[in-house]
Tab-separated table of C-alpha atoms in Angstrom:
chain	number	residue	atom	x	y	z
A	1	UNK	CA	34.230	-92.414	53.220
A	2	UNK	CA	35.794	-88.948	53.250
A	3	UNK	CA	32.951	-86.409	53.125
A	4	UNK	CA	34.685	-84.144	50.611
A	5	UNK	CA	35.454	-87.078	48.297
A	6	UNK	CA	31.929	-88.424	47.993
A	7	UNK	CA	30.422	-84.938	47.717
A	8	UNK	CA	33.017	-83.979	45.104
A	9	UNK	CA	32.354	-87.076	43.008
A	10	UNK	CA	28.637	-86.396	43.162
A	11	UNK	CA	29.191	-82.818	41.985
A	12	UNK	CA	31.269	-83.990	39.043
A	13	UNK	CA	28.674	-86.543	37.991
A	14	UNK	CA	25.948	-83.923	38.173
A	15	UNK	CA	27.897	-81.447	36.094
A	16	UNK	CA	28.650	-83.991	33.343
A	17	UNK	CA	25.161	-85.432	33.106
A	18	UNK	CA	23.437	-84.770	29.759
A	19	UNK	CA	20.574	-87.269	29.797
A	20	UNK	CA	16.930	-86.236	29.327
A	21	UNK	CA	14.898	-85.340	32.390
A	22	UNK	CA	13.382	-88.267	34.219
A	23	UNK	CA	10.771	-86.258	36.061
A	24	UNK	CA	8.122	-83.852	34.809
A	25	UNK	CA	8.096	-80.432	36.339
A	26	UNK	CA	4.874	-79.793	38.177
A	27	UNK	CA	3.239	-76.525	39.050
A	28	UNK	CA	2.347	-78.046	42.447
A	29	UNK	CA	5.114	-78.527	44.973
A	30	UNK	CA	5.107	-81.509	47.290
A	31	UNK	CA	4.227	-80.910	50.900
A	32	UNK	CA	7.164	-79.504	52.848
A	33	UNK	CA	8.722	-81.269	55.798
A	34	UNK	CA	8.248	-80.297	59.433
A	35	UNK	CA	11.985	-79.669	59.754
A	36	UNK	CA	14.090	-77.834	57.186
A	37	UNK	CA	16.255	-80.486	55.493
A	38	UNK	CA	18.890	-79.413	52.961
A	39	UNK	CA	20.088	-81.808	50.219
A	40	UNK	CA	23.383	-81.316	48.392
A	41	UNK	CA	24.141	-81.306	44.684
A	42	UNK	CA	24.597	-84.776	43.267
A	43	UNK	CA	22.082	-86.349	45.611
A	44	UNK	CA	19.383	-86.293	42.875
A	45	UNK	CA	21.544	-86.264	39.768
A	46	UNK	CA	19.749	-89.233	38.147
A	47	UNK	CA	16.260	-87.923	38.807
A	48	UNK	CA	17.149	-84.407	37.659
A	49	UNK	CA	20.081	-84.653	35.227
A	50	UNK	CA	21.455	-81.708	33.316
A	51	UNK	CA	23.155	-79.728	36.053
A	52	UNK	CA	22.772	-78.094	39.426
A	53	UNK	CA	19.893	-75.770	38.506
A	54	UNK	CA	17.760	-78.734	37.470
A	55	UNK	CA	18.574	-80.393	40.762
A	56	UNK	CA	17.438	-77.275	42.603
A	57	UNK	CA	14.126	-77.382	40.733
A	58	UNK	CA	13.736	-81.034	41.694
A	59	UNK	CA	14.537	-80.360	45.359
A	60	UNK	CA	11.988	-77.567	45.541
A	61	UNK	CA	9.275	-79.604	43.844
A	62	UNK	CA	9.774	-82.402	46.359
A	63	UNK	CA	9.331	-80.189	49.393
A	64	UNK	CA	12.876	-79.234	50.319
A	65	UNK	CA	13.307	-75.636	51.449
A	66	UNK	CA	17.100	-75.361	51.593
A	67	UNK	CA	20.333	-76.340	49.874
A	68	UNK	CA	23.688	-77.292	51.365
A	69	UNK	CA	26.857	-77.039	49.284
A	70	UNK	CA	30.250	-77.490	50.933
A	71	UNK	CA	32.009	-76.450	47.724
A	72	UNK	CA	30.034	-73.282	47.011
A	73	UNK	CA	33.107	-71.117	47.583
A	74	UNK	CA	34.999	-73.001	44.848
A	75	UNK	CA	32.321	-72.486	42.205
A	76	UNK	CA	32.701	-69.855	39.460
A	77	UNK	CA	31.151	-66.522	40.398
A	78	UNK	CA	28.545	-66.689	37.648
A	79	UNK	CA	27.404	-70.113	38.780
A	80	UNK	CA	27.132	-68.866	42.360
A	81	UNK	CA	24.858	-66.076	41.110
A	82	UNK	CA	22.758	-68.497	39.063
A	83	UNK	CA	22.301	-70.801	42.030
A	84	UNK	CA	21.342	-67.884	44.253
A	85	UNK	CA	18.787	-66.664	41.721
A	86	UNK	CA	17.234	-70.115	41.379
A	87	UNK	CA	17.036	-70.513	45.156
A	88	UNK	CA	15.367	-67.128	45.406
A	89	UNK	CA	12.849	-68.189	42.760
A	90	UNK	CA	11.938	-71.217	44.866
A	91	UNK	CA	12.124	-69.334	48.182
A	92	UNK	CA	14.901	-71.681	49.331
A	93	UNK	CA	17.570	-70.947	51.944
A	94	UNK	CA	21.282	-71.500	51.600
A	95	UNK	CA	22.859	-73.791	54.189
A	96	UNK	CA	26.532	-74.083	55.046
A	97	UNK	CA	29.515	-73.945	52.758
A	98	UNK	CA	33.108	-74.597	53.881
A	99	UNK	CA	34.664	-71.255	54.762
A	100	UNK	CA	38.379	-71.995	54.661
A	101	UNK	CA	41.146	-74.454	53.885
A	102	UNK	CA	40.928	-77.387	56.295
A	103	UNK	CA	44.276	-78.749	57.465
A	104	UNK	CA	43.574	-82.467	57.731
A	105	UNK	CA	47.094	-83.667	58.518
A	106	UNK	CA	49.002	-80.772	60.078
A	107	UNK	CA	48.199	-78.113	62.686
A	108	UNK	CA	47.223	-74.602	61.740
A	109	UNK	CA	44.981	-72.902	64.310
A	110	UNK	CA	45.930	-75.210	67.189
A	111	UNK	CA	49.617	-74.506	66.631
A	112	UNK	CA	49.205	-70.779	67.139
A	113	UNK	CA	51.537	-69.790	64.320
A	114	UNK	CA	50.938	-66.375	62.802
A	115	UNK	CA	50.930	-67.568	59.190
A	116	UNK	CA	48.262	-70.207	59.871
A	117	UNK	CA	46.024	-67.699	61.647
A	118	UNK	CA	46.436	-65.018	58.987
A	119	UNK	CA	45.566	-67.447	56.185
A	120	UNK	CA	42.459	-68.500	58.100
A	121	UNK	CA	41.334	-64.914	58.671
A	122	UNK	CA	41.969	-64.006	55.034
A	123	UNK	CA	39.769	-66.885	53.911
A	124	UNK	CA	37.049	-65.954	56.398
A	125	UNK	CA	37.044	-62.455	54.909
A	126	UNK	CA	36.704	-63.954	51.420
A	127	UNK	CA	33.820	-66.105	52.629
A	128	UNK	CA	31.899	-63.013	53.686
A	129	UNK	CA	31.626	-62.061	50.015
A	130	UNK	CA	30.535	-65.580	49.047
A	131	UNK	CA	27.871	-65.542	51.751
A	132	UNK	CA	26.523	-62.224	50.498
A	133	UNK	CA	26.470	-63.485	46.922
A	134	UNK	CA	24.439	-66.627	47.699
A	135	UNK	CA	22.396	-65.264	50.632
A	136	UNK	CA	24.044	-67.589	53.147
A	137	UNK	CA	24.165	-67.070	56.894
A	138	UNK	CA	26.242	-70.055	58.070
A	139	UNK	CA	29.680	-71.304	57.098
A	140	UNK	CA	31.545	-74.381	58.318
A	141	UNK	CA	34.793	-74.039	60.255
A	142	UNK	CA	37.048	-76.990	61.196
A	143	UNK	CA	40.052	-75.912	63.313
A	144	UNK	CA	42.296	-78.543	61.735
A	145	UNK	CA	44.810	-81.039	63.091
A	146	UNK	CA	46.145	-81.164	66.629
A	147	UNK	CA	49.613	-79.915	67.444
A	148	UNK	CA	51.254	-82.928	69.088
A	149	UNK	CA	53.996	-80.730	70.536
A	150	UNK	CA	51.595	-78.665	72.667
A	151	UNK	CA	49.307	-79.448	75.590
A	152	UNK	CA	45.613	-79.232	74.810
A	153	UNK	CA	45.158	-76.132	76.970
A	154	UNK	CA	47.591	-74.130	74.857
A	155	UNK	CA	46.047	-75.433	71.650
A	156	UNK	CA	42.580	-74.447	72.844
A	157	UNK	CA	43.775	-70.956	73.694
A	158	UNK	CA	45.250	-70.566	70.203
A	159	UNK	CA	42.036	-71.753	68.550
A	160	UNK	CA	39.879	-69.454	70.675
A	161	UNK	CA	42.024	-66.438	69.802
A	162	UNK	CA	41.766	-67.172	66.076
A	163	UNK	CA	38.009	-67.619	66.315
A	164	UNK	CA	37.590	-64.396	68.264
A	165	UNK	CA	39.290	-62.517	65.454
A	166	UNK	CA	37.180	-64.314	62.860
A	167	UNK	CA	34.046	-63.406	64.785
A	168	UNK	CA	35.052	-59.738	64.608
A	169	UNK	CA	35.025	-60.087	60.809
A	170	UNK	CA	31.658	-61.862	60.696
A	171	UNK	CA	29.636	-60.005	63.323
A	172	UNK	CA	29.066	-56.770	61.342
A	173	UNK	CA	27.505	-58.850	58.545
A	174	UNK	CA	25.292	-61.008	60.756
A	175	UNK	CA	27.128	-64.150	59.601
A	176	UNK	CA	27.866	-67.235	61.692
A	177	UNK	CA	30.742	-69.704	61.569
A	178	UNK	CA	29.628	-73.080	62.871
A	179	UNK	CA	32.323	-75.284	64.398
A	180	UNK	CA	32.070	-78.922	63.389
A	181	UNK	CA	33.459	-81.660	65.644
A	182	UNK	CA	34.479	-84.659	63.497
A	183	UNK	CA	34.910	-88.295	64.516
A	184	UNK	CA	38.349	-89.856	64.903
A	185	UNK	CA	37.547	-92.934	62.836
A	186	UNK	CA	36.988	-91.021	59.586
A	187	UNK	CA	39.259	-88.071	60.383
A	188	UNK	CA	42.006	-89.129	62.811
A	189	UNK	CA	44.091	-86.491	64.518
A	190	UNK	CA	41.774	-83.496	64.334
A	191	UNK	CA	41.628	-80.983	67.171
A	192	UNK	CA	37.845	-80.716	67.510
A	193	UNK	CA	35.992	-83.983	68.159
A	194	UNK	CA	33.308	-83.607	70.846
A	195	UNK	CA	30.202	-81.515	71.384
A	196	UNK	CA	31.319	-80.471	74.881
A	197	UNK	CA	34.645	-79.248	73.482
A	198	UNK	CA	32.859	-77.156	70.850
A	199	UNK	CA	30.532	-75.828	73.541
A	200	UNK	CA	33.488	-74.784	75.700
A	201	UNK	CA	35.132	-72.984	72.774
A	202	UNK	CA	31.943	-71.155	71.793
A	203	UNK	CA	31.515	-69.966	75.373
A	204	UNK	CA	35.117	-68.714	75.389
A	205	UNK	CA	34.741	-66.883	72.055
A	206	UNK	CA	31.459	-65.438	73.339
A	207	UNK	CA	30.083	-64.228	70.023
A	208	UNK	CA	26.799	-64.716	68.143
A	209	UNK	CA	29.013	-65.403	65.119
A	210	UNK	CA	30.585	-68.547	66.640
A	211	UNK	CA	28.278	-71.515	67.175
A	212	UNK	CA	28.192	-75.316	66.854
A	213	UNK	CA	27.469	-77.456	63.816
A	214	UNK	CA	26.215	-80.645	65.490
A	215	UNK	CA	26.746	-83.437	62.955
A	216	UNK	CA	24.694	-86.333	64.303
A	217	UNK	CA	26.629	-88.896	62.247
A	218	UNK	CA	29.982	-87.808	63.678
A	219	UNK	CA	28.725	-87.543	67.237
A	220	UNK	CA	27.086	-90.969	67.142
A	221	UNK	CA	30.525	-92.430	66.351
A	222	UNK	CA	32.468	-90.223	68.772
A	223	UNK	CA	30.284	-90.347	71.856
A	224	UNK	CA	26.687	-91.457	71.172
A	225	UNK	CA	24.209	-90.340	73.844
A	226	UNK	CA	22.785	-88.091	71.153
A	227	UNK	CA	19.702	-86.486	72.661
A	228	UNK	CA	21.318	-85.742	76.059
A	229	UNK	CA	24.353	-84.228	74.329
A	230	UNK	CA	22.142	-82.146	72.047
A	231	UNK	CA	20.270	-80.998	75.145
A	232	UNK	CA	23.468	-80.124	77.024
A	233	UNK	CA	24.924	-78.035	74.175
A	234	UNK	CA	21.614	-76.716	72.829
A	235	UNK	CA	22.148	-73.009	73.445
A	236	UNK	CA	25.284	-73.018	71.268
A	237	UNK	CA	23.929	-75.178	68.408
A	238	UNK	CA	23.012	-73.233	65.259
A	239	UNK	CA	23.041	-75.987	62.641
A	240	UNK	CA	22.670	-79.754	62.312
A	241	UNK	CA	23.914	-82.288	59.780
A	242	UNK	CA	22.821	-85.884	59.476
A	243	UNK	CA	23.833	-89.266	58.129
A	244	UNK	CA	23.131	-92.707	59.520
A	245	UNK	CA	25.760	-94.986	61.011
A	246	UNK	CA	27.287	-97.240	59.813
A	247	UNK	CA	27.630	-96.254	56.166
A	248	UNK	CA	26.877	-92.532	56.264
A	249	UNK	CA	23.702	-92.916	54.227
A	250	UNK	CA	20.154	-91.595	54.624
A	251	UNK	CA	18.164	-92.037	57.859
A	252	UNK	CA	16.560	-95.484	58.400
A	253	UNK	CA	19.597	-97.291	56.936
A	254	UNK	CA	21.609	-97.602	60.152
A	255	UNK	CA	21.411	-97.632	63.929
A	256	UNK	CA	20.295	-94.057	64.683
A	257	UNK	CA	16.643	-93.553	65.586
A	258	UNK	CA	16.249	-90.390	63.536
A	259	UNK	CA	12.501	-90.278	64.090
A	260	UNK	CA	13.086	-89.696	67.802
A	261	UNK	CA	16.078	-87.401	67.292
A	262	UNK	CA	14.185	-85.213	64.812
A	263	UNK	CA	11.150	-85.195	67.097
A	264	UNK	CA	13.318	-83.898	69.943
A	265	UNK	CA	14.917	-81.197	67.788
A	266	UNK	CA	11.495	-80.104	66.543
A	267	UNK	CA	10.031	-80.045	70.073
A	268	UNK	CA	12.912	-77.798	71.155
A	269	UNK	CA	11.727	-75.270	68.578
A	270	UNK	CA	14.632	-75.565	66.162
A	271	UNK	CA	13.854	-73.561	63.012
A	272	UNK	CA	17.268	-73.705	61.339
A	273	UNK	CA	18.640	-75.996	58.648
A	274	UNK	CA	19.482	-79.701	58.878
A	275	UNK	CA	22.052	-80.569	56.224
A	276	UNK	CA	21.746	-83.957	54.493
A	277	UNK	CA	25.491	-84.616	54.435
A	278	UNK	CA	25.509	-88.245	53.388
A	279	UNK	CA	25.464	-90.543	50.389
A	280	UNK	CA	22.585	-92.612	49.023
A	281	UNK	CA	22.260	-96.238	50.089
A	282	UNK	CA	20.953	-97.357	46.693
A	283	UNK	CA	22.042	-96.313	43.184
A	284	UNK	CA	20.078	-94.507	40.477
A	285	UNK	CA	16.774	-92.675	40.476
A	286	UNK	CA	15.090	-95.348	42.597
A	287	UNK	CA	17.707	-94.817	45.282
A	288	UNK	CA	17.148	-91.068	45.134
A	289	UNK	CA	13.417	-91.477	45.675
A	290	UNK	CA	14.244	-93.802	48.578
A	291	UNK	CA	16.174	-90.928	50.178
A	292	UNK	CA	13.096	-88.704	49.976
A	293	UNK	CA	10.917	-91.470	51.412
A	294	UNK	CA	13.372	-91.984	54.270
A	295	UNK	CA	13.063	-88.319	55.217
A	296	UNK	CA	9.277	-88.460	54.949
A	297	UNK	CA	9.290	-91.420	57.322
A	298	UNK	CA	11.759	-89.863	59.774
A	299	UNK	CA	9.871	-86.557	59.716
A	300	UNK	CA	6.478	-88.151	60.463
A	301	UNK	CA	6.481	-87.617	64.217
């Protein structure tokens, strides 16, 4: 399933929900997790209907310390401010949002054309203001489709140059773009697919504002060997996302041993955010509580 499609449908369902609350707000928050997992809007829309602020309350009360919202940049300014205020109330962090237009079917950064690069840099500049508004540090960058008319070396050089210029925009604000390799099964034809490739690019850009978003779901499909690859690219990883395979649902529903993967990440001293970028394996409020239980189980190392 296309990540933007299922997240978008979840957002719409959350926004339209008008049913009474199915959980009672408690003055006592649930115990937090050892790692900092970040749900997205729509994930708990049945348990906390009525809109995104209610979902934030629900997340906080169930021990989550962060939020991830790919579409934050598209939200009305007033809603961005409301979300930021509610996160501040709950002492929650903001995870990634998508920083720019992603070219899924045609080259932009890999092609090296001036218009593609200038659009990208303009949108990175706009994302600085979004990040300030919602107290975000990280933003997702996907370099787009390959340019079939150019050798990979030339494409890589074009991407590195664009990212260097983006880093110059982000560095003064202490912001970080995280490059996300995506698997070829769900997103065929994209330039960035492997952890080692992202590592190479980050080393070439050589900026604290250019790091890796290691999506465990994508990398399990692309290359597997998860813990060794995490270890090899560790110094450039700033952010993780998860989803089990097959199905892109919560941990414990597929083949990935998330208990061991999370244990390794924790033992390495990771104190950043792990985005829950997946759907729910079961429908309704019961399925939403099953997601929470899956994270409790996978976090119990």
